Coordinates of C-alpha atoms in Angstrom, one line a residue:
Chain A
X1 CA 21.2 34.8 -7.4
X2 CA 23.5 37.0 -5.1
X3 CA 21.3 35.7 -2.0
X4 CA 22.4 32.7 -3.1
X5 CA 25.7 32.4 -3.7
X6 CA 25.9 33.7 -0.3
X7 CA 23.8 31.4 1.6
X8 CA 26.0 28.9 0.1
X9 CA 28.7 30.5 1.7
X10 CA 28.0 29.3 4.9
X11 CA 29.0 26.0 5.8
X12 CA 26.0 25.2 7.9
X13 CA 23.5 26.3 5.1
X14 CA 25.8 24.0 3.0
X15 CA 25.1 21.2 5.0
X16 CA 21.5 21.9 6.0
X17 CA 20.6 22.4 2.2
X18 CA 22.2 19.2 1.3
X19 CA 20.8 17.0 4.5
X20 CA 17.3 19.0 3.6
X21 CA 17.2 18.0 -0.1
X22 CA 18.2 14.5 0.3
X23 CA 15.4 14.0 2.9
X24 CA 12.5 15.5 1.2
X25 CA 13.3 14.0 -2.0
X26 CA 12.9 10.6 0.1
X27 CA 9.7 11.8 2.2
X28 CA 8.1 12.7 -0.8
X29 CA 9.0 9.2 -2.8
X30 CA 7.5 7.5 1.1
X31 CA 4.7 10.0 1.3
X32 CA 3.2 8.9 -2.1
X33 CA 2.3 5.9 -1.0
X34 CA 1.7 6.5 2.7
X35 CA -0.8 8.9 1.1
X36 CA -2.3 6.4 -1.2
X37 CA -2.4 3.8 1.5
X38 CA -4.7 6.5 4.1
X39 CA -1.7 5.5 6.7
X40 CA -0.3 9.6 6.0
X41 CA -0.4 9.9 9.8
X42 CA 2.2 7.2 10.5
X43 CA 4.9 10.5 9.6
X44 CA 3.5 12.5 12.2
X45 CA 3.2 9.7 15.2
X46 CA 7.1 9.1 14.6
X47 CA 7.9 12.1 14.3
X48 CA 6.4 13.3 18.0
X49 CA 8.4 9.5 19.4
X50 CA 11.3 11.0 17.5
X51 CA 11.0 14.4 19.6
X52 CA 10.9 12.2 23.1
X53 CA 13.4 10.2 21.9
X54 CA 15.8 12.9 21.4
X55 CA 15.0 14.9 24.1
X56 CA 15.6 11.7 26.8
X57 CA 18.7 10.9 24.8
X58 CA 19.9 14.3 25.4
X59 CA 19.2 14.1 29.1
X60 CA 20.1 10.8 29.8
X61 CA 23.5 11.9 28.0
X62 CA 23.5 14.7 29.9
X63 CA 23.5 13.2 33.2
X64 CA 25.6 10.7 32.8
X65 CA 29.1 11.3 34.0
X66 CA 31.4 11.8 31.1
X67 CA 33.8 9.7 33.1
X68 CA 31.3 6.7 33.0
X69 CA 30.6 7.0 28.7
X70 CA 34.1 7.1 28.5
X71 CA 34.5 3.4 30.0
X72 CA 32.1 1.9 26.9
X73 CA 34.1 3.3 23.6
X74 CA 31.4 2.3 21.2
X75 CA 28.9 4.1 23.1
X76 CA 31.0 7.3 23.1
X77 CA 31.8 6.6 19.6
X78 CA 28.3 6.9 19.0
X79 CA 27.0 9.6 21.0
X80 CA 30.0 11.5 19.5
X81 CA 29.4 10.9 16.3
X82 CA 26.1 11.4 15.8
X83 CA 23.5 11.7 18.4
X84 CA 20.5 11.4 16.3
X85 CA 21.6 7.2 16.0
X86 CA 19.9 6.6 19.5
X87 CA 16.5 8.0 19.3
X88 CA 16.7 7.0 15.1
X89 CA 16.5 3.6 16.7
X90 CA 13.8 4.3 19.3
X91 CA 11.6 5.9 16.4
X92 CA 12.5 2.7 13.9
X93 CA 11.5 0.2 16.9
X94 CA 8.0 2.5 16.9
X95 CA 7.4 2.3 13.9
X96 CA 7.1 -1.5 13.8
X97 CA 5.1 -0.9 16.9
X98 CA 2.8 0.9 15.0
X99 CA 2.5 -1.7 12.5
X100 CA 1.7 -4.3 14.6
X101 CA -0.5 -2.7 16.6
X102 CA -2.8 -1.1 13.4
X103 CA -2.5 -5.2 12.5
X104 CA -3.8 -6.6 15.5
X105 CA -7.3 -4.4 15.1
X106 CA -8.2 -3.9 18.5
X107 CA -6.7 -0.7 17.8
X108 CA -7.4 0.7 14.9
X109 CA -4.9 2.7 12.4
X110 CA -5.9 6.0 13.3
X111 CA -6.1 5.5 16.7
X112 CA -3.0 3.9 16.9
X113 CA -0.8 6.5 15.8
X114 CA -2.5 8.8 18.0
X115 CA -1.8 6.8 21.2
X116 CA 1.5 7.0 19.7
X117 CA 2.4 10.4 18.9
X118 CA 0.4 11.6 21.9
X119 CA 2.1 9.6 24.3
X120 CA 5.4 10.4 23.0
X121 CA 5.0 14.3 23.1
X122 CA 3.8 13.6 27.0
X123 CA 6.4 11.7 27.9
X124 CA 9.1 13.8 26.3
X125 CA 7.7 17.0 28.0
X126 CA 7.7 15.2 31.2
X127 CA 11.4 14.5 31.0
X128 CA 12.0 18.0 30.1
X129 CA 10.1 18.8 33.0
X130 CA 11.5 16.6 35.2
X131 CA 15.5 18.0 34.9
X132 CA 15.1 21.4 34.7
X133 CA 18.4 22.9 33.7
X134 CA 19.2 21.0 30.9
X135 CA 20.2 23.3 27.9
X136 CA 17.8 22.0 25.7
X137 CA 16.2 24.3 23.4
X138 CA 12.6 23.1 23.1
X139 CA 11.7 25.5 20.2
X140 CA 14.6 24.4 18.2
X141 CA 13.7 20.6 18.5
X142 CA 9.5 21.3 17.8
X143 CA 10.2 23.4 15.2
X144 CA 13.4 22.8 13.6
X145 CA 16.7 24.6 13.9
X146 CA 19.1 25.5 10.9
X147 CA 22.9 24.8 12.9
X148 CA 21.2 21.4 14.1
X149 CA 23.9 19.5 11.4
X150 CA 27.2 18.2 12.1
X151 CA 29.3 17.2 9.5
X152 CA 28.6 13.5 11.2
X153 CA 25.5 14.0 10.6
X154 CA 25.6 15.0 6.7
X155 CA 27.5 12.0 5.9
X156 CA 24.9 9.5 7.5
X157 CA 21.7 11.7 6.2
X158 CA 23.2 10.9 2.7
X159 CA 24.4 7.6 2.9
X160 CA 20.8 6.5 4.3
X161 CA 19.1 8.8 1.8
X162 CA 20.4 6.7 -1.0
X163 CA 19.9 3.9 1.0
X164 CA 16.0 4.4 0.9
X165 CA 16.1 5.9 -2.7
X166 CA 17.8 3.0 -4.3
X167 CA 15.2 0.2 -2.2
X168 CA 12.3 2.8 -3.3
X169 CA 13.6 2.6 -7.3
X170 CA 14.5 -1.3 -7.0
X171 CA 11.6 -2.5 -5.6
X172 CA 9.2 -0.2 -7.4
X173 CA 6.6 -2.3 -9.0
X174 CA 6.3 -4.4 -5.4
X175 CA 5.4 -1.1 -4.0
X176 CA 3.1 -0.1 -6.5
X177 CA 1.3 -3.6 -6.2
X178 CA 1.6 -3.2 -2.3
X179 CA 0.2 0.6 -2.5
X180 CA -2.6 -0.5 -5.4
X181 CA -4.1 -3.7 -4.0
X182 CA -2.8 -5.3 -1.0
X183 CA -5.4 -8.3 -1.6
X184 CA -4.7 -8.9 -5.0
X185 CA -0.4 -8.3 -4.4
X186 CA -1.3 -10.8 -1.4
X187 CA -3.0 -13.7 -3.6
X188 CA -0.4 -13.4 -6.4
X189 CA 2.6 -14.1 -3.5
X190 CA 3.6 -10.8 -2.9
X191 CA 5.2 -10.8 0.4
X192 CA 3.2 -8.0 1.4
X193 CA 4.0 -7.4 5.4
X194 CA 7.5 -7.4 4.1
X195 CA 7.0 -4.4 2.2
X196 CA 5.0 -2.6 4.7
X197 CA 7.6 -2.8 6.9
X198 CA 10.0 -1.9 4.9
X199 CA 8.2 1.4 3.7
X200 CA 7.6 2.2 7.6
X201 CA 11.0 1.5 8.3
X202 CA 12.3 4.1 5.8
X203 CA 9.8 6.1 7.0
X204 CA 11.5 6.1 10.5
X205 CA 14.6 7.0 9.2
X206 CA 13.6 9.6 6.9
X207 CA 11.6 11.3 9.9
X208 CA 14.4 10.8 12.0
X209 CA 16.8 12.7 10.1
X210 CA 14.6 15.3 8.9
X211 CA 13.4 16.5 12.3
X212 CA 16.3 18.5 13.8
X213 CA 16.1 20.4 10.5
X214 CA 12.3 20.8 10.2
X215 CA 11.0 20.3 13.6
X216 CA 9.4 17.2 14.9
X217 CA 6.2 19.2 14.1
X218 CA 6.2 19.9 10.7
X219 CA 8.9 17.3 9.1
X220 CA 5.5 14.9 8.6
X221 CA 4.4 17.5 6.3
X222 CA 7.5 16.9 3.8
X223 CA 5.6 13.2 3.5
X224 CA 2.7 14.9 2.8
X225 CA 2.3 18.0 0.4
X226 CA 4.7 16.7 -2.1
X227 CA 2.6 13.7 -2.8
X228 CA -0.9 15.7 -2.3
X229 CA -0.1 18.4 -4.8
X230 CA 1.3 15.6 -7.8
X231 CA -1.8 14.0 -7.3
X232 CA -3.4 16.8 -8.1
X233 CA -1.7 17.3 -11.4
X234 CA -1.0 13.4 -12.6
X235 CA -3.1 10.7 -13.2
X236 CA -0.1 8.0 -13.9
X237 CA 1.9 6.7 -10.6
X238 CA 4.9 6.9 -11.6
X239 CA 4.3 10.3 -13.3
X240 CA 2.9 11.3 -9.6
X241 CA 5.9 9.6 -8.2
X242 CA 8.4 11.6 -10.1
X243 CA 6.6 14.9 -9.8
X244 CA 6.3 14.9 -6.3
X245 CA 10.3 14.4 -6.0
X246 CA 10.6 17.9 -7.7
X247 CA 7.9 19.5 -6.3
X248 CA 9.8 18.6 -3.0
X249 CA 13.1 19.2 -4.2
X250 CA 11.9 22.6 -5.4
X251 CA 9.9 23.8 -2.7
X252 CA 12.7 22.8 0.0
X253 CA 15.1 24.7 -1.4
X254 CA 13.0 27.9 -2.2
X255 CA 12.0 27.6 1.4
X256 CA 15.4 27.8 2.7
X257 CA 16.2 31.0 0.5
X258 CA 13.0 32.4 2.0
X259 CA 14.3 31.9 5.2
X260 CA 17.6 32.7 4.7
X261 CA 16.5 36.1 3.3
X262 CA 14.2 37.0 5.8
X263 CA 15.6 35.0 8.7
X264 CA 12.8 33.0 9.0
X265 CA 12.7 29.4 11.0
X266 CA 13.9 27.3 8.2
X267 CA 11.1 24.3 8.5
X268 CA 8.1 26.5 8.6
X269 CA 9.7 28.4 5.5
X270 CA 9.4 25.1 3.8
X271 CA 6.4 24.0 5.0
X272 CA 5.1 27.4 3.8
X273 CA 6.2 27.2 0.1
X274 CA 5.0 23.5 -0.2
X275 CA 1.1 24.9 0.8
X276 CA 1.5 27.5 -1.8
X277 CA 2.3 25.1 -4.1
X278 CA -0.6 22.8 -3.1
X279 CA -3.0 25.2 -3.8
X280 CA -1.7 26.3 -6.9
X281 CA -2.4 22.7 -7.6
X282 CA -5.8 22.2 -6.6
X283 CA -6.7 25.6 -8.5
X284 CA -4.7 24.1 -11.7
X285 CA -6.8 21.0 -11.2
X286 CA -10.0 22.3 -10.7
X287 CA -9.6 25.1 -14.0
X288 CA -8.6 21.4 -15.9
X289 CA -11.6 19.6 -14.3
X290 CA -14.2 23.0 -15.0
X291 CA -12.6 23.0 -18.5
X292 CA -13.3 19.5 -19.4
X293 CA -16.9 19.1 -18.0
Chain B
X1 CA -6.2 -35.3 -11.8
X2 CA -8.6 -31.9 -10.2
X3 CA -7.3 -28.7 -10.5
X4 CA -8.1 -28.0 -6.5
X5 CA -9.7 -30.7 -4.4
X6 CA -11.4 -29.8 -0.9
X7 CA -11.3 -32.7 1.4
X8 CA -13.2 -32.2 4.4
X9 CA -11.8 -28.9 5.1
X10 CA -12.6 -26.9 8.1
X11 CA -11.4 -23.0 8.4
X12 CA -11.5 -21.1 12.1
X13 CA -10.4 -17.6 13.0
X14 CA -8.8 -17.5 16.5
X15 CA -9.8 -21.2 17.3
X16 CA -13.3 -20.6 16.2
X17 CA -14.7 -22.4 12.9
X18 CA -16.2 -20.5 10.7
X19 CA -16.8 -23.1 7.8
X20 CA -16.5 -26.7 8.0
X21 CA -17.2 -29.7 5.7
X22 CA -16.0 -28.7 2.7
X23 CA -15.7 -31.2 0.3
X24 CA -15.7 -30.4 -3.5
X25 CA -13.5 -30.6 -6.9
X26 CA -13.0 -28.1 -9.2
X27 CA -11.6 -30.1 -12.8
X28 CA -9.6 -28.6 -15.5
X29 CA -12.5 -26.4 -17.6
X30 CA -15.0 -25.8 -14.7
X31 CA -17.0 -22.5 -13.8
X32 CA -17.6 -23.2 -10.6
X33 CA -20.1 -20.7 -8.7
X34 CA -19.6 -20.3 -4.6
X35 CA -22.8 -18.8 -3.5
X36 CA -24.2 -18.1 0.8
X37 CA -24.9 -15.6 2.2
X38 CA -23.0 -13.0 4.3
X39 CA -21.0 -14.3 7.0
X40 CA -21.0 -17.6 5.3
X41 CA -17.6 -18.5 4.7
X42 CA -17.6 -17.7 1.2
X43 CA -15.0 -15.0 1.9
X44 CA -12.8 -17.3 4.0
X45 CA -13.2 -20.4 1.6
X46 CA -11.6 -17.5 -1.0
X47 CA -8.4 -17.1 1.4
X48 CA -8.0 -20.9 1.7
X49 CA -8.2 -21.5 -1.9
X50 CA -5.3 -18.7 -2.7
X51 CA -3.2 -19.9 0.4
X52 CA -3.8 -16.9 2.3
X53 CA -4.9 -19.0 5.4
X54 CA -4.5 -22.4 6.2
X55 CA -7.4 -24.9 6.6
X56 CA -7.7 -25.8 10.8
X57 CA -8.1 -29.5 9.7
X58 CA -9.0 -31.5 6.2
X59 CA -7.0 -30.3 3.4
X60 CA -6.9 -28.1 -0.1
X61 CA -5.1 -29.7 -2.9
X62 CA -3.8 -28.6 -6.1
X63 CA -3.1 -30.9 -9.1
X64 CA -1.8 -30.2 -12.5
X65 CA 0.9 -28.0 -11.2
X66 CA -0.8 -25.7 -10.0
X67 CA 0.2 -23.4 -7.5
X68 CA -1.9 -20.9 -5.0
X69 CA 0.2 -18.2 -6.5
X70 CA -0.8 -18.9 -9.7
X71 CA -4.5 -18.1 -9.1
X72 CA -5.6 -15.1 -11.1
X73 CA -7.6 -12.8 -8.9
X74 CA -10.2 -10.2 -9.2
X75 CA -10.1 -8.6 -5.7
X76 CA -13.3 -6.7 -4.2
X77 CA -12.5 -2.9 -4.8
X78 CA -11.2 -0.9 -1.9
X79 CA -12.6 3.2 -1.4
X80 CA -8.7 3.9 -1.8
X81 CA -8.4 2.7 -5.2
X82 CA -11.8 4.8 -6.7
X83 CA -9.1 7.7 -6.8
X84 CA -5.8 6.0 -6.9
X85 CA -3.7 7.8 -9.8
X86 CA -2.8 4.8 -12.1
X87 CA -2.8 4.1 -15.5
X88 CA -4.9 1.1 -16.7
X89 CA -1.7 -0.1 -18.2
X90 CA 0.3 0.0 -14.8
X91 CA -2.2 -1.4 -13.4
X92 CA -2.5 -4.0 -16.1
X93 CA 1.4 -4.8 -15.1
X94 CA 1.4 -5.0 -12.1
X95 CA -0.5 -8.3 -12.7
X96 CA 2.9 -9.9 -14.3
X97 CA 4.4 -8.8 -10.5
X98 CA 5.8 -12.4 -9.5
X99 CA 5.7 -14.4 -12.5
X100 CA 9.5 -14.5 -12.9
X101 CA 11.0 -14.1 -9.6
X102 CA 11.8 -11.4 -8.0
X103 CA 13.3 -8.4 -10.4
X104 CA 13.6 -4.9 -10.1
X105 CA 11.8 -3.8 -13.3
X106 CA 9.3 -5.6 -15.6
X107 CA 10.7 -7.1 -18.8
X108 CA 9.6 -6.6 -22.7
X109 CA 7.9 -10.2 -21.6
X110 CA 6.0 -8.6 -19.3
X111 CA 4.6 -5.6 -21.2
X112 CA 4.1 -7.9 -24.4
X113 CA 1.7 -10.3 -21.8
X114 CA -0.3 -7.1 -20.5
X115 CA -1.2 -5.5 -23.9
X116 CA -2.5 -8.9 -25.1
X117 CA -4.4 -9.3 -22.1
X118 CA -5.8 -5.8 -22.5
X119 CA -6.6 -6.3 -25.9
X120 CA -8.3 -9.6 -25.3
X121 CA -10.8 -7.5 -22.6
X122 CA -11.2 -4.4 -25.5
X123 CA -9.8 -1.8 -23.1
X124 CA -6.6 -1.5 -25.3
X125 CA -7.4 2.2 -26.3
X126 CA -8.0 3.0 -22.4
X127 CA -4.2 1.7 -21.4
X128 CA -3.2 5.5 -21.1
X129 CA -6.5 6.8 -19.4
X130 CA -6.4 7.0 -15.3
X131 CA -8.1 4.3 -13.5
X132 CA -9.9 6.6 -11.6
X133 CA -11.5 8.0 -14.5
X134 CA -13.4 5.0 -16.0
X135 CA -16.3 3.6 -15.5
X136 CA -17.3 0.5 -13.1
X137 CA -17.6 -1.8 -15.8
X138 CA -14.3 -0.5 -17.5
X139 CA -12.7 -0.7 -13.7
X140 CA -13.7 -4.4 -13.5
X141 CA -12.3 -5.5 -17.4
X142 CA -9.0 -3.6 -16.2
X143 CA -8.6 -5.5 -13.2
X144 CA -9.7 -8.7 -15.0
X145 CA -7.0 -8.2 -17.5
X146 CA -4.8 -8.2 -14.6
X147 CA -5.9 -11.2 -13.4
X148 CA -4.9 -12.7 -16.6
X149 CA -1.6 -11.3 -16.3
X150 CA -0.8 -13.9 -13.2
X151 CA -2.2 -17.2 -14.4
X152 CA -2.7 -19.1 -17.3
X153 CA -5.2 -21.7 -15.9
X154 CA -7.8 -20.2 -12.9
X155 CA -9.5 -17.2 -12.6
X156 CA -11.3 -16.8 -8.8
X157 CA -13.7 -13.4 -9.2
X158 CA -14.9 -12.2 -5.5
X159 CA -18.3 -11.0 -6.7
X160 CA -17.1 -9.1 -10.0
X161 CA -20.3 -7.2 -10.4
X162 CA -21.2 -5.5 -7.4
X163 CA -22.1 -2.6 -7.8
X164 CA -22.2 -2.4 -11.2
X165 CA -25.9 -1.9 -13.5
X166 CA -27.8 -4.8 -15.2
X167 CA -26.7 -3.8 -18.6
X168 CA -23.0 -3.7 -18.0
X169 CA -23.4 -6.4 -15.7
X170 CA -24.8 -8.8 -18.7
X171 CA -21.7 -7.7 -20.3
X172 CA -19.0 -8.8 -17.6
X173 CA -20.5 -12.3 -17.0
X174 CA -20.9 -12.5 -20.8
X175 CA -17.0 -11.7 -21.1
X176 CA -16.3 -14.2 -18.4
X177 CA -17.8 -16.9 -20.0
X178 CA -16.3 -16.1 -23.0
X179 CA -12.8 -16.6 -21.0
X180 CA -14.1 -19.3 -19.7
X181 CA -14.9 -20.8 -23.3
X182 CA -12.7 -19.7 -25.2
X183 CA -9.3 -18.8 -23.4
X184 CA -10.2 -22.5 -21.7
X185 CA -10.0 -20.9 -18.1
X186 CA -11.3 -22.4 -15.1
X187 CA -13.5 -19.7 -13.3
X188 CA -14.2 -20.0 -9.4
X189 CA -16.5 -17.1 -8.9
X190 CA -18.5 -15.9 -5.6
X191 CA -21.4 -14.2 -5.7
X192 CA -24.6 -13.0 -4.5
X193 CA -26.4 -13.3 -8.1
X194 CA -27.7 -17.1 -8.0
X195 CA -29.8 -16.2 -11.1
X196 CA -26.9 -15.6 -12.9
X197 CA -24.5 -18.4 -11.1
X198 CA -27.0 -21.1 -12.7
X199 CA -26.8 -19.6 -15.8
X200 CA -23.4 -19.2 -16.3
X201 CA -21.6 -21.9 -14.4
X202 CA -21.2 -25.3 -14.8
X203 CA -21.1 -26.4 -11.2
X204 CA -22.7 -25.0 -8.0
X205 CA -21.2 -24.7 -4.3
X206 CA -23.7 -23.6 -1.9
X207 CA -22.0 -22.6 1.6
X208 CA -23.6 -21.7 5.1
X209 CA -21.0 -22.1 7.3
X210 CA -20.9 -25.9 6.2
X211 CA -21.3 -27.0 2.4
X212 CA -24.7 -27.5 2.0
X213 CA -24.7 -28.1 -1.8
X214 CA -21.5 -29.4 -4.3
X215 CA -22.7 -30.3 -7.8
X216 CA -23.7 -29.0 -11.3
X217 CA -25.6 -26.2 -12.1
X218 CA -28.4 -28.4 -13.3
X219 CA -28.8 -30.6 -10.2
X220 CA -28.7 -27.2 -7.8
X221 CA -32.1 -26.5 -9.2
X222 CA -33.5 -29.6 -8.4
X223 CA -31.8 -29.5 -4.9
X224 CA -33.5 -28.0 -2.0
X225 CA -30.8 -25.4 -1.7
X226 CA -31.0 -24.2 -5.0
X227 CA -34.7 -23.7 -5.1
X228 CA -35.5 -22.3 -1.5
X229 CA -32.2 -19.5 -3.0
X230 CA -33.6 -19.5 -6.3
X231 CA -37.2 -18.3 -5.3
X232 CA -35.6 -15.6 -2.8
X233 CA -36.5 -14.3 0.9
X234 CA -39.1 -16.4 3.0
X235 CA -37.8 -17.4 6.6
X236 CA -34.4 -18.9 7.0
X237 CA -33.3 -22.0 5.0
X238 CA -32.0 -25.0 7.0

């Protein structure tokens, strides 16, 4: 409880801990049906996009004479307010990419995201390559750094979290039918492309605004383990739905008093507790599974 | 006036035409069975008749109201839904998805419409059981019962009992003439199971990437169709 209190004391834990909750409560809501859906790998393709995105954003800033961002006040504004806006629009303009291109089956899903998240890693270890120099901390953006929030960036982490919360709450039952069966949600007039897109645009901006935080290599796993382990334990969607929030919710922020208390990298921290959790899941299901038969 | 009426239509992916010449009525009260077999058409035909794809040239009409939307529709089952975690009831409900517009949450309407619909299909004590942990049969009368949930008038079943064995298959065509009969339903079903199509339905429609045979049951075992298909294997019929 002590440890607490005096994590809390910091105002950068203060932040991260808020920005952290608010995002894995929204990856794990996402991550249920990406899950469901086999298109779980769509988190981890935007993720690595997300990491070249930032990293030419910070270059190209970088190189840039101040004098010349100075003459175009809304891009100043924006770079100052928050630089995770640019690349969060690179990764949402991927997304659809992705979607398009799973659609047009001459590449499949799988591969797809591959290409993707292959070809984005590549090209943002190239750039890093290419302007040696630039104080850029390639640890802190694979693997997820704990100062990485700005007050900026607190304020637009929550007002998009509750952006995708309320569109996941309000247009529930369209993305259960969407999730269930896309055929039959498509017969009954179910705009279902609409609702694809929308889920891989939240996606997008989930990833986005998780990654500085968690890494671009282990935010997708906030999509993942909250919705594995409920599955586990429910058999009702929205029961799954809601336990997954607070498996997430939970695990997030017993990861970050892990870390905290052993300075430990805060992402892997989290990603640590959620695995613990998922296999106490599996071994609760499979006692429930050998009990019954 | 025809519920749906097929006049000379023609279907094509990228330009080229998969199934052409389709010209057929399906009437207020019909059980109309598509049979052909794979690759020919009968899936495409399917997407035409629920508005999912247009015809390249002829037409689909629907009379009496009736709108593509309003099609109830038992959907082939995809690996991802074998373990999907839903309850029968959910997905039961999500049947009543866009009968009333678009809202965010379903209304007493809505639940009241589901658990009549379950009852009608006896899985009423199986609404809180998972989805994933009932039988095939049980599967199929769930998703039926959602398929009741969106219409009040037609029923299309994309071959409702693959996979499924001969005693529990009885039992599903015997339900479906039973909605047929007595809910007053019009039934469009595809399927592999000619044996059972002749039994069951009151018309035939036998495709091969043209319509090679539009009548009742009766007459399709008379035709030449119906009893090269009837009789089973040999060389290919033309």
């Amino acid at each position: 409880m002590e440890l607490i209190l005096e994590m809390l004391n910091f105002v950068f834990m203060r932040r991260a801990i808020m920005v952290g909750l608010l995002v894995s409560l929204c990856a794990a809501l996402l991550g249920v049906s990406l899950v469901l859906k086999r298109y779980a790998m769509i988190g981890t393709g935007l993720s690595h996009v997300g990491f070249a995105a930032i990293v030419i954003t910070g270059v190209v800033v970088d190189m840039i004479p101040p004098a010349w961002i100075m003459g175009f006040p809304p891009l100043a504004r924006m770079i100052e307010f928050s630089p995770i806006i640019l690349p969060m629009l690179v990764v949402v303009g991927a997304a659809f990419l992705l979607l398009r291109l799973s659609e047009s089956s001459k590449i499949k899903g799988d591969s797809a995201v591959a290409l993707i998240s292959t070809s984005g890693l590549a090209i943002g270890v190239i750039v890093m390559g290419l302007t040696t120099g630039i104080t850029l901390h390639i640890c802190n953006v694979l693997f997820g750094s704990i100062f990485a929030m700005s007050a900026a960036d607190m304020y637009l982490s929550i007002v998009l979290s509750i952006a995708v919360i309320a569109l996941f709450v309000l247009f529930y039952k369209q993305i259960f039918a969407v999730t269930y069966d896309e055929s039959f949600a498509k017969a009954t007039g179910t705009k279902v492309e609409l609702y694809k897109s929308m889920l891989s645009l939240l996606t997008a901006v989930t990833v986005v605004l998780g990654m500085r935080m968690m890494g671009a290599l282990l935010i997708a796993s906030l999509t993942l383990f909250p919705a594995l382990s409920a599955m586990r334990l429910c058999k009702r969607f929205l029961f799954v739905v809601i336990t997954a929030a607070i498996v997430a919710v939970v695990c997030f922020f017993a990861g970050m008093v892990i870390s905290f208390a052993y300075n430990l990298p805060p992402g892997a921290s989290v990603v640590g507790v959620n695995l613990v959790v998922f296999l106490l899941s599996s071994g609760v299901a499979l006692i429930r599974r050998g009990g019954r038969a | 006036m025809a519920l749906i009426t097929c006049r000379d239509a023609a279907f094509a992916y990228d330009g080229k035409v998969v199934i052409e010449g389709l010209n057929f009525e399906v009437s207020q009260g019909d059980y109309l069975c598509i049979v052909g077999e794979n690759g020919s058409g009968k899936t495409t035909l399917m997407k035409g008749l629920l508005g999912l794809m247009r015809p390249k040239s002829g037409a689909i009409e629907m009379g009496d109201g009736l709108k593509a939307i309003q099609i109830g529709y038992l959907p082939q089952q995809t690996s991802a839904q074998k373990d999907f975690p839903a309850s029968v009831y959910e997905v039961v409900l999500s049947g009543r998805l866009n009968s009333r517009g678009i809202r965010p949450f379903y209304t007493r309407e809505d639940r009241q419409v589901a658990l009549e619909n379950m009852d009608k299909l006896g899985i009423a004590p199986l609404r809180k059981k998972s989805f994933r942990e009932l039988s095939g049969g049980q599967q199929q009368r769930v998703l039926l019962a959602r398929a009741l949930c969106a219409t009040e008038k037609v029923l299309l079943l994309d071959e409702p009992v693959s996979g499924l064995d001969p005693i529990v298959t009885a039992e599903l065509y015997q339900t479906i003439a039973a909605l047929h009969r007595e809910a007053g339903l019009t039934v469009i079903m595809i399927s592999h199971d000619v044996r059972s199509g002749v039994e069951y339905a009151s018309h035939m429609l036998h495709l091969q990437n043209r319509q090679i045979f539009f009548g009742s049951a009766a007459a399709y075992q008379e035709s030449d169709a119906g009893r090269y298909f009837l009789r089973g294997g040999g060389p290919q019929w033309n």
